[in-house]
PDB file of C-alpha atoms in Angstrom:
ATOM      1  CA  UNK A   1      64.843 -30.679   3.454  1.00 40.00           C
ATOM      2  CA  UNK A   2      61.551 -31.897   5.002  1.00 36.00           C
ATOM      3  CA  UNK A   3      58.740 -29.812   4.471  1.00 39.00           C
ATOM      4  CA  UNK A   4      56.067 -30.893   6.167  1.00 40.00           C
ATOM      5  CA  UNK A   5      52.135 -29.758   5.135  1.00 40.00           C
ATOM      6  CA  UNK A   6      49.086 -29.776   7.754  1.00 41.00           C
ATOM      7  CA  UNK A   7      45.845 -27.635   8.228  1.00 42.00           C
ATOM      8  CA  UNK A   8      44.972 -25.843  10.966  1.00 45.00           C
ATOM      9  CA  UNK A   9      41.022 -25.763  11.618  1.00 44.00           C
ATOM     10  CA  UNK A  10      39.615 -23.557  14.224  1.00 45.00           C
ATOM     11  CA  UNK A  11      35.944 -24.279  15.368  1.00 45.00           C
ATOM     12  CA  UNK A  12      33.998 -21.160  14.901  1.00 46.00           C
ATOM     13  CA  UNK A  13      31.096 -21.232  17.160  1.00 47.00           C
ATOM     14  CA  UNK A  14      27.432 -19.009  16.422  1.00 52.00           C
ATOM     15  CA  UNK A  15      28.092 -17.074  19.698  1.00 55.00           C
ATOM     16  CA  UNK A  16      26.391 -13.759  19.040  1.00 50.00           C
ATOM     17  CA  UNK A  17      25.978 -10.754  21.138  1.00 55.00           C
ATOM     18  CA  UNK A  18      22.161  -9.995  22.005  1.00 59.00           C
ATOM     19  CA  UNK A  19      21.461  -6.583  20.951  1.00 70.00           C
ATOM     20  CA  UNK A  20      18.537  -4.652  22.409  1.00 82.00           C
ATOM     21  CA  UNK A  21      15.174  -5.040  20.920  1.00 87.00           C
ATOM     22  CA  UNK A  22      13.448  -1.992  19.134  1.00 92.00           C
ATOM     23  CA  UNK A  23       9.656  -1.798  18.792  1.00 96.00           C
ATOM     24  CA  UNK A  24       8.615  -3.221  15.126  1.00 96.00           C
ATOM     25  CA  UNK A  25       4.997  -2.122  14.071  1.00 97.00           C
ATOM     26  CA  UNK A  26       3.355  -2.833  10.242  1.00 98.00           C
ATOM     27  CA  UNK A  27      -0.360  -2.066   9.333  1.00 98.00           C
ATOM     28  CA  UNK A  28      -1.253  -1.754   5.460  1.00 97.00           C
ATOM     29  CA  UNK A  29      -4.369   0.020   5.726  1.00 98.00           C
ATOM     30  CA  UNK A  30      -6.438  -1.229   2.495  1.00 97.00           C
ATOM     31  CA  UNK A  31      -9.735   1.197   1.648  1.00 97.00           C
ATOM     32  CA  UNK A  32     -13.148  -1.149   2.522  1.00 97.00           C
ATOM     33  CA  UNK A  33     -10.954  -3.549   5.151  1.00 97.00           C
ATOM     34  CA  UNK A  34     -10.596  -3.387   9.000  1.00 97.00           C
ATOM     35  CA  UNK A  35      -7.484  -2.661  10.603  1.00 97.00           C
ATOM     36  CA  UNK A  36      -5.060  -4.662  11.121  1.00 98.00           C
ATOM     37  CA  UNK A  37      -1.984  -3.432  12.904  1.00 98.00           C
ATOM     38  CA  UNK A  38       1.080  -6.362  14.105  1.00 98.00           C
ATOM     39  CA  UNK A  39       3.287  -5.694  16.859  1.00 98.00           C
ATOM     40  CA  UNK A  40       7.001  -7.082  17.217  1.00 97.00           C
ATOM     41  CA  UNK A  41      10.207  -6.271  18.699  1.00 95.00           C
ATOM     42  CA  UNK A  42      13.100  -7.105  16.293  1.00 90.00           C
ATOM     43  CA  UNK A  43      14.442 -10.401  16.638  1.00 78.00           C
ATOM     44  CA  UNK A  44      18.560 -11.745  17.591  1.00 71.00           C
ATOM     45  CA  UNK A  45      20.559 -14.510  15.109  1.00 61.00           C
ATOM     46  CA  UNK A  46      19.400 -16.756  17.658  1.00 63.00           C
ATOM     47  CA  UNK A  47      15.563 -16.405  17.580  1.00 65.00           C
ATOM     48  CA  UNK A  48      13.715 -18.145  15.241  1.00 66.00           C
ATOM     49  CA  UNK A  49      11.029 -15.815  14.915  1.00 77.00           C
ATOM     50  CA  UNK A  50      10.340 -12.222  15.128  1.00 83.00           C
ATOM     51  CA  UNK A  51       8.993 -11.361  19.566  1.00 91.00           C
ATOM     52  CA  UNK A  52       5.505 -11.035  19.307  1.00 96.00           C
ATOM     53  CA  UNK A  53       4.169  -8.122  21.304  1.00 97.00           C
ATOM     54  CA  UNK A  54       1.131  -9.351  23.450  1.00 97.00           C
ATOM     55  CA  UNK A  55       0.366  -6.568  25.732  1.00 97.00           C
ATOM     56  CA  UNK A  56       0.623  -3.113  24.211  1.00 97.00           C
ATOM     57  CA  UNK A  57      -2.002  -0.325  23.639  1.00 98.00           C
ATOM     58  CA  UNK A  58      -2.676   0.499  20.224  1.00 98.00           C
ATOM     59  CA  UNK A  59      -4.498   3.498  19.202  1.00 98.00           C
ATOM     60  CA  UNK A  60      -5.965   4.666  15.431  1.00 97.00           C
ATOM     61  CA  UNK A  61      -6.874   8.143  15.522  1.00 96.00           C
ATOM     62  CA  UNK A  62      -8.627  10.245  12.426  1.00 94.00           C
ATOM     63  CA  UNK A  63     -10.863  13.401  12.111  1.00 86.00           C
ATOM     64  CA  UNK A  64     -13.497  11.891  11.416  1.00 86.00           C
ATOM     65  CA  UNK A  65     -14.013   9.392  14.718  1.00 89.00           C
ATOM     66  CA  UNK A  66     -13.404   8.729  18.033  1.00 92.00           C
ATOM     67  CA  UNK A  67     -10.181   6.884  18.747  1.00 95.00           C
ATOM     68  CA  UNK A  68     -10.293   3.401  18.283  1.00 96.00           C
ATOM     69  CA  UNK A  69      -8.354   1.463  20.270  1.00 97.00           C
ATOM     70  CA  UNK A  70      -7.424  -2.221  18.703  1.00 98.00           C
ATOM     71  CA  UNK A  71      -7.812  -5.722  20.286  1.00 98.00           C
ATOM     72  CA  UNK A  72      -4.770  -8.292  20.371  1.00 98.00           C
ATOM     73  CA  UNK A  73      -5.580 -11.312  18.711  1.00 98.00           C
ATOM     74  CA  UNK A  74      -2.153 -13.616  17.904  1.00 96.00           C
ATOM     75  CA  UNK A  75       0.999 -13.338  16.489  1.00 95.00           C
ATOM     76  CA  UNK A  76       1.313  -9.649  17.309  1.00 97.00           C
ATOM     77  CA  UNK A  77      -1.620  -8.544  15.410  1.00 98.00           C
ATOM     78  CA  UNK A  78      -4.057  -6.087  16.659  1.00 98.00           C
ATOM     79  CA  UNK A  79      -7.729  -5.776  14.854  1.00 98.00           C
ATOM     80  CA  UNK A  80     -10.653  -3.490  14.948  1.00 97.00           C
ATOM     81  CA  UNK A  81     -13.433  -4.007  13.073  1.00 96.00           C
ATOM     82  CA  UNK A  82     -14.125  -0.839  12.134  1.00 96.00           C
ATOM     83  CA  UNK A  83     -13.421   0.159   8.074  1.00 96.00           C
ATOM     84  CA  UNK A  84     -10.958   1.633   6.565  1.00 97.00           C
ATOM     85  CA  UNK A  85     -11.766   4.965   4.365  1.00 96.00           C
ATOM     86  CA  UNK A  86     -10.156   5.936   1.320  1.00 97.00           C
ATOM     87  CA  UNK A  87      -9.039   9.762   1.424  1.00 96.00           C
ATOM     88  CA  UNK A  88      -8.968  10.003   5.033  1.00 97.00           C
ATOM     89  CA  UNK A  89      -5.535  10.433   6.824  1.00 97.00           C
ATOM     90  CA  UNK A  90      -5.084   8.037   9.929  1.00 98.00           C
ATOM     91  CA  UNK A  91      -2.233   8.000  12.942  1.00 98.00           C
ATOM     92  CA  UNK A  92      -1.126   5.178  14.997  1.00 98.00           C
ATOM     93  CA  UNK A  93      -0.169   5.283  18.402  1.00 98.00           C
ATOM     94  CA  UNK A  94       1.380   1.981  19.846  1.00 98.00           C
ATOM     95  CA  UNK A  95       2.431   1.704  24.079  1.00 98.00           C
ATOM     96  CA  UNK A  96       4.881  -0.979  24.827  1.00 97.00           C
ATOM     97  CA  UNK A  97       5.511  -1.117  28.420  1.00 96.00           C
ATOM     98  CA  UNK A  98       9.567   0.017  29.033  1.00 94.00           C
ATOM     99  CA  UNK A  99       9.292   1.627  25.623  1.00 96.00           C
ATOM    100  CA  UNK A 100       9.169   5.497  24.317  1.00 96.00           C
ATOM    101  CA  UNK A 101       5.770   5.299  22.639  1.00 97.00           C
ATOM    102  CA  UNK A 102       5.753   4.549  18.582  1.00 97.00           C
ATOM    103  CA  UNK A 103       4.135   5.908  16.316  1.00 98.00           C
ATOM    104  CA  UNK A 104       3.155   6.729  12.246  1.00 98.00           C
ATOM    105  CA  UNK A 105       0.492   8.064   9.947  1.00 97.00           C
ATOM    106  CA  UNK A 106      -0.326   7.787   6.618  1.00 98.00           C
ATOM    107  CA  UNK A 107      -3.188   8.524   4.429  1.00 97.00           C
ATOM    108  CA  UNK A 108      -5.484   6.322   2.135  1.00 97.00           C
ATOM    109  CA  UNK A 109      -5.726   7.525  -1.089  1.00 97.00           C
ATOM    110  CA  UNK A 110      -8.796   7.885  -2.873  1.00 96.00           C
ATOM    111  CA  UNK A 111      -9.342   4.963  -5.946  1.00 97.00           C
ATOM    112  CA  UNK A 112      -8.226   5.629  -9.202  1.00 96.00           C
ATOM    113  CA  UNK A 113     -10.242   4.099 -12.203  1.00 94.00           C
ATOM    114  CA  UNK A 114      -9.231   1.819 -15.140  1.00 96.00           C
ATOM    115  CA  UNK A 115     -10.414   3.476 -18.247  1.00 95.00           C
ATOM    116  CA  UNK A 116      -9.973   2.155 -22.373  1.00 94.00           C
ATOM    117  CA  UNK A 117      -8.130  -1.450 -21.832  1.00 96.00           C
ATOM    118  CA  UNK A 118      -7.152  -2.401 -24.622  1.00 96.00           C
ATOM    119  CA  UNK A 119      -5.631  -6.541 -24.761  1.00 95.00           C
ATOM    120  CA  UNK A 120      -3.376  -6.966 -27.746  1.00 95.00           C
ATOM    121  CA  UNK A 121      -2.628 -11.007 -27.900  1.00 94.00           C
ATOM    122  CA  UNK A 122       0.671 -10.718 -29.618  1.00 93.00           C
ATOM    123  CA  UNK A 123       2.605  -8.004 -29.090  1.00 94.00           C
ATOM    124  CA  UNK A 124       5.820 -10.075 -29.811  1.00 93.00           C
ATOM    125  CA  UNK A 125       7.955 -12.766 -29.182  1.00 93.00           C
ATOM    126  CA  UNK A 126      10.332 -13.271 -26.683  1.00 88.00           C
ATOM    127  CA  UNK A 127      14.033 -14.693 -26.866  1.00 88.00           C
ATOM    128  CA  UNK A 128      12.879 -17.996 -27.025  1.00 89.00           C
ATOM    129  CA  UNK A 129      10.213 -17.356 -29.295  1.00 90.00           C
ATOM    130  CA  UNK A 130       7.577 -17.322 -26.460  1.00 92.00           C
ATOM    131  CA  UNK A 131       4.147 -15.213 -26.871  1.00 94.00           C
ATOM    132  CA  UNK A 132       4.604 -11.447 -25.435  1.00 95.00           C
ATOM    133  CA  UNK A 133       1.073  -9.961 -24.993  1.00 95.00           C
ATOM    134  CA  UNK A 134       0.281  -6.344 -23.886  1.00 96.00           C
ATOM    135  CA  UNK A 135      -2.297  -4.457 -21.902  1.00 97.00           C
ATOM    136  CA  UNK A 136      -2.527  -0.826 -21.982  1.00 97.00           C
ATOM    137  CA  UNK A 137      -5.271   1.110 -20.564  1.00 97.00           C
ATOM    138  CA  UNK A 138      -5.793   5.524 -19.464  1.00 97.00           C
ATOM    139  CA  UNK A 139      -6.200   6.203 -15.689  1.00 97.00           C
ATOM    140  CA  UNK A 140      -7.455   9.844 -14.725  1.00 96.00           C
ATOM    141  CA  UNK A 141      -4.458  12.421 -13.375  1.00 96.00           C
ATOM    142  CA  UNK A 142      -4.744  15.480 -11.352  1.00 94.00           C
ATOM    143  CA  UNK A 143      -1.199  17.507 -12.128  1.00 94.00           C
ATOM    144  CA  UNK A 144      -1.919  19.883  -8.790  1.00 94.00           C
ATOM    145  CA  UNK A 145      -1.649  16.830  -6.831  1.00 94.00           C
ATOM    146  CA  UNK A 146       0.258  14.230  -6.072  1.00 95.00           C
ATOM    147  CA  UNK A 147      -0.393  10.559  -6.980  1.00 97.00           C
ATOM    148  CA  UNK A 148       1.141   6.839  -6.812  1.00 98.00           C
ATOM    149  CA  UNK A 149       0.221   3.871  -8.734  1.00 98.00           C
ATOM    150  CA  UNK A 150       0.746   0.479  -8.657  1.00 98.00           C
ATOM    151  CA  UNK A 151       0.228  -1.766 -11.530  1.00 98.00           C
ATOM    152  CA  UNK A 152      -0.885  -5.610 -11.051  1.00 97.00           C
ATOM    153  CA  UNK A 153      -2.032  -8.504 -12.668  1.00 97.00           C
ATOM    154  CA  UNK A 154      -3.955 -11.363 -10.574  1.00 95.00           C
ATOM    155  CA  UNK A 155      -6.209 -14.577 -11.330  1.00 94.00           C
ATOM    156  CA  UNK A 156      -8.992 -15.691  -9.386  1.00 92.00           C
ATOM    157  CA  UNK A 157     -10.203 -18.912  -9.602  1.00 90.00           C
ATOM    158  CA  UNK A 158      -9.040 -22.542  -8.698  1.00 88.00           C
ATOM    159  CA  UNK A 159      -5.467 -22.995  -7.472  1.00 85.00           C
ATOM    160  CA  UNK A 160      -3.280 -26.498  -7.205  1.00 84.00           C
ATOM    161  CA  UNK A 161      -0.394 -26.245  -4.833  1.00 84.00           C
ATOM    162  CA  UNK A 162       1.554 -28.810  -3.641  1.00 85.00           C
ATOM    163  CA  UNK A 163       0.972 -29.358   0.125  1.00 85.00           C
ATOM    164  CA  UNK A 164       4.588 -30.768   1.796  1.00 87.00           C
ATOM    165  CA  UNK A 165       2.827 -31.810   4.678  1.00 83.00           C
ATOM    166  CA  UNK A 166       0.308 -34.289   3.128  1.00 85.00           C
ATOM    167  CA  UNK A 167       2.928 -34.777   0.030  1.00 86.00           C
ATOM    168  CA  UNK A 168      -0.403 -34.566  -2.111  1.00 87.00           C
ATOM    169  CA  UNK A 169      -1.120 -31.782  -4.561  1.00 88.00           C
ATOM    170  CA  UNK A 170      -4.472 -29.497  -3.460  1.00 88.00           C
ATOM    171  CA  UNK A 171      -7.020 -27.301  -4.943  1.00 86.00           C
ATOM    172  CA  UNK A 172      -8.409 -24.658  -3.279  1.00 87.00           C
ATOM    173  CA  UNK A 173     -10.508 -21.658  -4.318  1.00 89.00           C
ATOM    174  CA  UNK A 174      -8.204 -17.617  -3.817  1.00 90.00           C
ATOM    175  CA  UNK A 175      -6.115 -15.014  -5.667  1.00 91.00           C
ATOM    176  CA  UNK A 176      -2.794 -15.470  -7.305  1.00 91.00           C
ATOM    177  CA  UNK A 177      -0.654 -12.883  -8.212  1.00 93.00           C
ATOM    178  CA  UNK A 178       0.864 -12.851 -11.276  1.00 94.00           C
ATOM    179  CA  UNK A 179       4.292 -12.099 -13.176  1.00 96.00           C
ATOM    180  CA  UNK A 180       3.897  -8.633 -15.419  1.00 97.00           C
ATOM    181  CA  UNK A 181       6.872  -6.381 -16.832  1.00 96.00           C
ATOM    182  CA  UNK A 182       6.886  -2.635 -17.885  1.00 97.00           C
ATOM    183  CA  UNK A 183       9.137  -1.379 -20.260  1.00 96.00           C
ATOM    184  CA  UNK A 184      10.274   2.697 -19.958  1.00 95.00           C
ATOM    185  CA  UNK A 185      10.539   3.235 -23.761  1.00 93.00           C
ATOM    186  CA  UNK A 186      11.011   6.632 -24.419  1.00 93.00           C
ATOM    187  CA  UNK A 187       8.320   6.983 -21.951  1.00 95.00           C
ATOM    188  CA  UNK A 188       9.377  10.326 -19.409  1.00 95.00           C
ATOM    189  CA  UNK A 189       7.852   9.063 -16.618  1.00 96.00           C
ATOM    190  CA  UNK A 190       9.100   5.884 -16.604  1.00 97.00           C
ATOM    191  CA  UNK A 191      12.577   6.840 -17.895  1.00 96.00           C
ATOM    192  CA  UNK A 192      12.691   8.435 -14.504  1.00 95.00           C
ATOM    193  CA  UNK A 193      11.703   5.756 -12.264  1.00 96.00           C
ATOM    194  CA  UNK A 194      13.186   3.438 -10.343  1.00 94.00           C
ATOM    195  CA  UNK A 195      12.409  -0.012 -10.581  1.00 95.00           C
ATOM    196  CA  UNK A 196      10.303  -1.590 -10.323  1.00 96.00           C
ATOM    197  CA  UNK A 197       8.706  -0.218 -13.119  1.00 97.00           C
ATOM    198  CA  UNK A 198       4.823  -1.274 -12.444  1.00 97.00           C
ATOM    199  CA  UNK A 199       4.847   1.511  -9.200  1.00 98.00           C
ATOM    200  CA  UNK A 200       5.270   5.075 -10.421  1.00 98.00           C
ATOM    201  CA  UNK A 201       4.247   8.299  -9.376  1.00 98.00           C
ATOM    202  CA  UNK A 202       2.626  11.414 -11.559  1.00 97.00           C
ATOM    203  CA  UNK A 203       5.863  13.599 -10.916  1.00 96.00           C
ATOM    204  CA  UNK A 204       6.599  14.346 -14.605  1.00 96.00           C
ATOM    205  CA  UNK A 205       2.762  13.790 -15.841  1.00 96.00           C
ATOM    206  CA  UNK A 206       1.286  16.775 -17.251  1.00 93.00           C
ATOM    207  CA  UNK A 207      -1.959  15.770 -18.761  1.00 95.00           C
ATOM    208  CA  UNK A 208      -4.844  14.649 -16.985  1.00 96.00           C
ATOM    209  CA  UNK A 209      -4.902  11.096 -18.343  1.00 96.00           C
ATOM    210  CA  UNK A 210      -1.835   8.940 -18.398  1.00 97.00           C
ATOM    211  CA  UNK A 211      -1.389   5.379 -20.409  1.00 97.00           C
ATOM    212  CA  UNK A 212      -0.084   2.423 -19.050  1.00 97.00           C
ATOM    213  CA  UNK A 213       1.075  -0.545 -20.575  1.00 97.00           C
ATOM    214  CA  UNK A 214       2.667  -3.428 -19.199  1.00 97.00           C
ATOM    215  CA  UNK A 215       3.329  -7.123 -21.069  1.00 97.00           C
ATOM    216  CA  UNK A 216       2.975 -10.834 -20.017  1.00 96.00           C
ATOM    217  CA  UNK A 217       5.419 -12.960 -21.000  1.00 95.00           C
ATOM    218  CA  UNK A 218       3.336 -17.006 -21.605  1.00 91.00           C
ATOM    219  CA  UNK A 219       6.242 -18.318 -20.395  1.00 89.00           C
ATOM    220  CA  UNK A 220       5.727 -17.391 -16.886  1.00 90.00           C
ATOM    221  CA  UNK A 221       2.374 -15.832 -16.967  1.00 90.00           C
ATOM    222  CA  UNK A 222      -0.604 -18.665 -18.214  1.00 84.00           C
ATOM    223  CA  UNK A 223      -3.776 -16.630 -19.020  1.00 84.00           C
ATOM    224  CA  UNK A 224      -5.630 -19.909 -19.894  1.00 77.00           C
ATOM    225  CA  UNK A 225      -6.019 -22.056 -17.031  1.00 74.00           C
ATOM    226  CA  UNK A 226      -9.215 -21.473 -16.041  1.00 82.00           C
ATOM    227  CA  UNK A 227      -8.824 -18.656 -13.514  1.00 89.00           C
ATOM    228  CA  UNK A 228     -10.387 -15.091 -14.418  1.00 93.00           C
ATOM    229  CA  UNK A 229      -8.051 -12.497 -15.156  1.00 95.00           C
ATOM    230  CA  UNK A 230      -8.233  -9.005 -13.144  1.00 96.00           C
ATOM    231  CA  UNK A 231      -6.211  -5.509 -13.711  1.00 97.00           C
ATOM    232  CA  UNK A 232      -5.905  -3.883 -10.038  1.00 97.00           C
ATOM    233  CA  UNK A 233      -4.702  -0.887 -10.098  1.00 98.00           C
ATOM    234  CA  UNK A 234      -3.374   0.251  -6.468  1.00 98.00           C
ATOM    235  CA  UNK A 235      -3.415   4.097  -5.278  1.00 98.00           C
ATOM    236  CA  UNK A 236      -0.586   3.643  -2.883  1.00 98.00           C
ATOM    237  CA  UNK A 237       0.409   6.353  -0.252  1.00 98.00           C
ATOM    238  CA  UNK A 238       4.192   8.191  -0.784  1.00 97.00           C
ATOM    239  CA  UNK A 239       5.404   6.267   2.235  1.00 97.00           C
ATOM    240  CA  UNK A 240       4.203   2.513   0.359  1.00 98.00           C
ATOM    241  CA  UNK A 241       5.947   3.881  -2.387  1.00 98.00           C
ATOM    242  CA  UNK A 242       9.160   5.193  -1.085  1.00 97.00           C
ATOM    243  CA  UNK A 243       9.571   1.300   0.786  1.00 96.00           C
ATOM    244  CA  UNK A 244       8.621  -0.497  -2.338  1.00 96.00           C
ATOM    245  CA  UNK A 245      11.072   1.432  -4.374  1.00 96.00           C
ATOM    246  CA  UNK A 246      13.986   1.126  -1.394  1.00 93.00           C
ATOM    247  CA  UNK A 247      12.902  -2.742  -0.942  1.00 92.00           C
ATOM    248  CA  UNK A 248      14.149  -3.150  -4.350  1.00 91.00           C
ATOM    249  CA  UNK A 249      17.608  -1.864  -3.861  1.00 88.00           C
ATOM    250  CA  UNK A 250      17.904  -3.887  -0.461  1.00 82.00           C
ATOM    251  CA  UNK A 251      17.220  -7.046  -2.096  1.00 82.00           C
ATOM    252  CA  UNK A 252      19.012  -6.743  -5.317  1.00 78.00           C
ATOM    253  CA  UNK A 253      22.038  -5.654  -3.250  1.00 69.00           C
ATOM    254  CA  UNK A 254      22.624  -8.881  -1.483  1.00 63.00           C
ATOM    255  CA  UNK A 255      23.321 -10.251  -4.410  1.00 61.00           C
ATOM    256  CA  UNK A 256      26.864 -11.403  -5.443  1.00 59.00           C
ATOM    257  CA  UNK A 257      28.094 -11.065  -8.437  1.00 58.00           C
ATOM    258  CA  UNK A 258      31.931 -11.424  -9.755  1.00 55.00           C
ATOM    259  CA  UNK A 259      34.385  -9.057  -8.815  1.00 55.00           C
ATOM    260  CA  UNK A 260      31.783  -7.370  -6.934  1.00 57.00           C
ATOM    261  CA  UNK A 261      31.079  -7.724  -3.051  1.00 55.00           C
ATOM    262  CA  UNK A 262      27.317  -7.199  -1.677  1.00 57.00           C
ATOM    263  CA  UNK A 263      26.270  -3.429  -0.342  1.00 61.00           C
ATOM    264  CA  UNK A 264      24.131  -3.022   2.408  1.00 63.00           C
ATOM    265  CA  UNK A 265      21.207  -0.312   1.997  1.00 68.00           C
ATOM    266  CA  UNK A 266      18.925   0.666   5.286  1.00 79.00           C
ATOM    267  CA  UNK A 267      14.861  -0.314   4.381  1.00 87.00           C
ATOM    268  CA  UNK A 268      12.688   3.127   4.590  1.00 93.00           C
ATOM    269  CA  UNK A 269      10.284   2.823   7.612  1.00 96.00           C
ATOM    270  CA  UNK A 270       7.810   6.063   8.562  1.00 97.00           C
ATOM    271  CA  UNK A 271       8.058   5.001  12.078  1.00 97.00           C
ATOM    272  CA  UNK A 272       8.468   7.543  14.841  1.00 97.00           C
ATOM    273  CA  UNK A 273      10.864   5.505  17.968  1.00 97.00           C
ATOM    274  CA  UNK A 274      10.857   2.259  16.056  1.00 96.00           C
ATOM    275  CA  UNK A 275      10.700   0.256  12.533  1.00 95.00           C
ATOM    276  CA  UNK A 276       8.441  -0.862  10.026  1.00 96.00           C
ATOM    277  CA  UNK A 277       5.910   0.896   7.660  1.00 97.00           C
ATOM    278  CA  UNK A 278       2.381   2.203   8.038  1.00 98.00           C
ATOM    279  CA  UNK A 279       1.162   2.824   4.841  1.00 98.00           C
ATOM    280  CA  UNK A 280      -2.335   3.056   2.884  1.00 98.00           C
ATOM    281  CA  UNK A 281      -3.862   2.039  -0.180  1.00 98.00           C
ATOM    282  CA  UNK A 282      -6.803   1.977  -2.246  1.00 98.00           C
ATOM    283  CA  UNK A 283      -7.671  -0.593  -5.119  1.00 97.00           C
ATOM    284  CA  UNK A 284      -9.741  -0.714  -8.309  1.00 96.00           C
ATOM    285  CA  UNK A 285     -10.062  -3.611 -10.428  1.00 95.00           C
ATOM    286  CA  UNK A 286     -10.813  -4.697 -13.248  1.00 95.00           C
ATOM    287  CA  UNK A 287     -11.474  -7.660 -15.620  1.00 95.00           C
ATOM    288  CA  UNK A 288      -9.377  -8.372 -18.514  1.00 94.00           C
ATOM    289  CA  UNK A 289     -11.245  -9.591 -21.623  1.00 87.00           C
ATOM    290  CA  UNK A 290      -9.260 -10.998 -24.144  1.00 75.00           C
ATOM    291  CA  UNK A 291     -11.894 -11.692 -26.723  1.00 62.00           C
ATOM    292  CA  UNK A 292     -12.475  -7.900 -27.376  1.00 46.00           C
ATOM    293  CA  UNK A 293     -10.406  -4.753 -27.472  1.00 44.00           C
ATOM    294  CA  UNK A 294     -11.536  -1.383 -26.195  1.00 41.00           C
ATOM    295  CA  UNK A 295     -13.882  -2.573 -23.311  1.00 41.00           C
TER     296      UNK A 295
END
């Protein structure tokens, strides 16, 4: 008996249907900035970037001023250069020609402060016997209403990247964020969040001061390069929040691992006849000193 073995291979081609394109809009309205609002129509396999929307009308209302209507710049984005106000509620109205007009609102929250840091340089060691340090430090609560947080870490100061167009490393002056964790404990509040851990909400607070402590692990996080550490501690609308926390899922679902097969989860978007998020915040920051406790 012969038994003859051969492969077959078929030549799959990237021929995709186009589907239709849905209006795409994204501001993050930050307390003490201008507007910024960016305009897009979701994108096919086959484009390479995202449809930039050059000619629609896009409108910020409030009740405290006129209607402000924004001017295109590039790349989709739409500017104003009137400020942004922390505890005022803004909508957006967007008009793409052949479209059902878009729109969102969301409101800025007011700032919250950073009270009692306290910088404890070793906290513990980590698997490998790296240096865990800890921050913790009160901000105020109101019970009656609600509130979201957001807990980060940055340096300001010098940065060296590595430029792949010149091949040549480069220093340049900005703002770096850096890695924190947050551990629930038997912490309520946190026990009842999803992660990530370092944006939570005042659902289960009672009191009107809450504490907050998050660690920084050396071995990712270098607080002694040179740059000046800052706590910033983000009042974040529900609708920031609610993305942040469904982000999360979306991104740790595409990941494979065995004798599992990835999920797909829809991202949250507060858009009215479209996609994306319009969403506020306020920030208050503050520097951490390491040579004291209690300051």
């Amino acid at each position: 008996m012969f038994v003859s073995l051969s492969s077959c291979h078929s030549l799959v081609e990237d021929e995709f249907d186009n589907f239709s394109h849905i209006p795409v809009m994204n501001s993050l309205l930050q307390a003490d900035s201008t507007f910024r609002v960016q305009v897009t129509l979701t994108a096919n396999l086959t484009d390479s970037t995202p449809v930039y929307v050059t000619n629609a009308q896009v409108i910020i209302e409030n009740s405290l001023d006129a209607p402000d209507t924004l001017i295109y710049t590039q790349k989709g984005w739409y500017v104003s250069s009137r400020i942004v106000k922390a505890g005022v509620s803004y909508s957006c109205k967007v008009n793409i020609p052949n479209f059902p007009q878009i729109s969102a609102q969301t409101t800025v929250p007011e700032p919250t402060g950073i009270d009692s840091v306290v910088f404890t340089d070793l906290a513990g060691r980590g698997k490998e016997g790296e240096k865990i340090s800890s921050v913790e430090f009160y901000v105020k609560n109101n019970p009656a209403q609600k509130r979201f947080w957001e807990v980060i870490l940055v340096t300001e100061g010098l940065i060296t990247e590595y430029n792949f167009e010149t091949n040549a490393f480069e220093e340049h002056y900005g703002i770096r964020k850096e890695e924190i964790y947050m551990i629930s404990g038997q912490d309520p509040v946190l026990l009842n969040e999803a992660n990530p851990l370092s944006l939570f909400s005042n659902k289960l607070m009672t009191k009107n001061a809450y504490k907050v402590k998050f660690y920084i692990n050396e071995g990712y996080t270098k607080l002694n390069g040179g740059r000046i550490p800052y706590i910033e501690l983000r009042s974040v609308d529900e609708s920031y929040y609610k993305y942040v926390k469904q982000y999360y899922i979306y991104e740790s679902a595409s990941e494979i691992n065995i004798g599992q097969s990835s999920q797909h989860y829809p991202l949250y978007s507060n858009i009215k006849n479209g996609i994306g998020l319009f969403t506020g915040i306020s920030a208050s920051r503050k520097e951490l000193l390491r040579s004291s406790e209690g300051k």
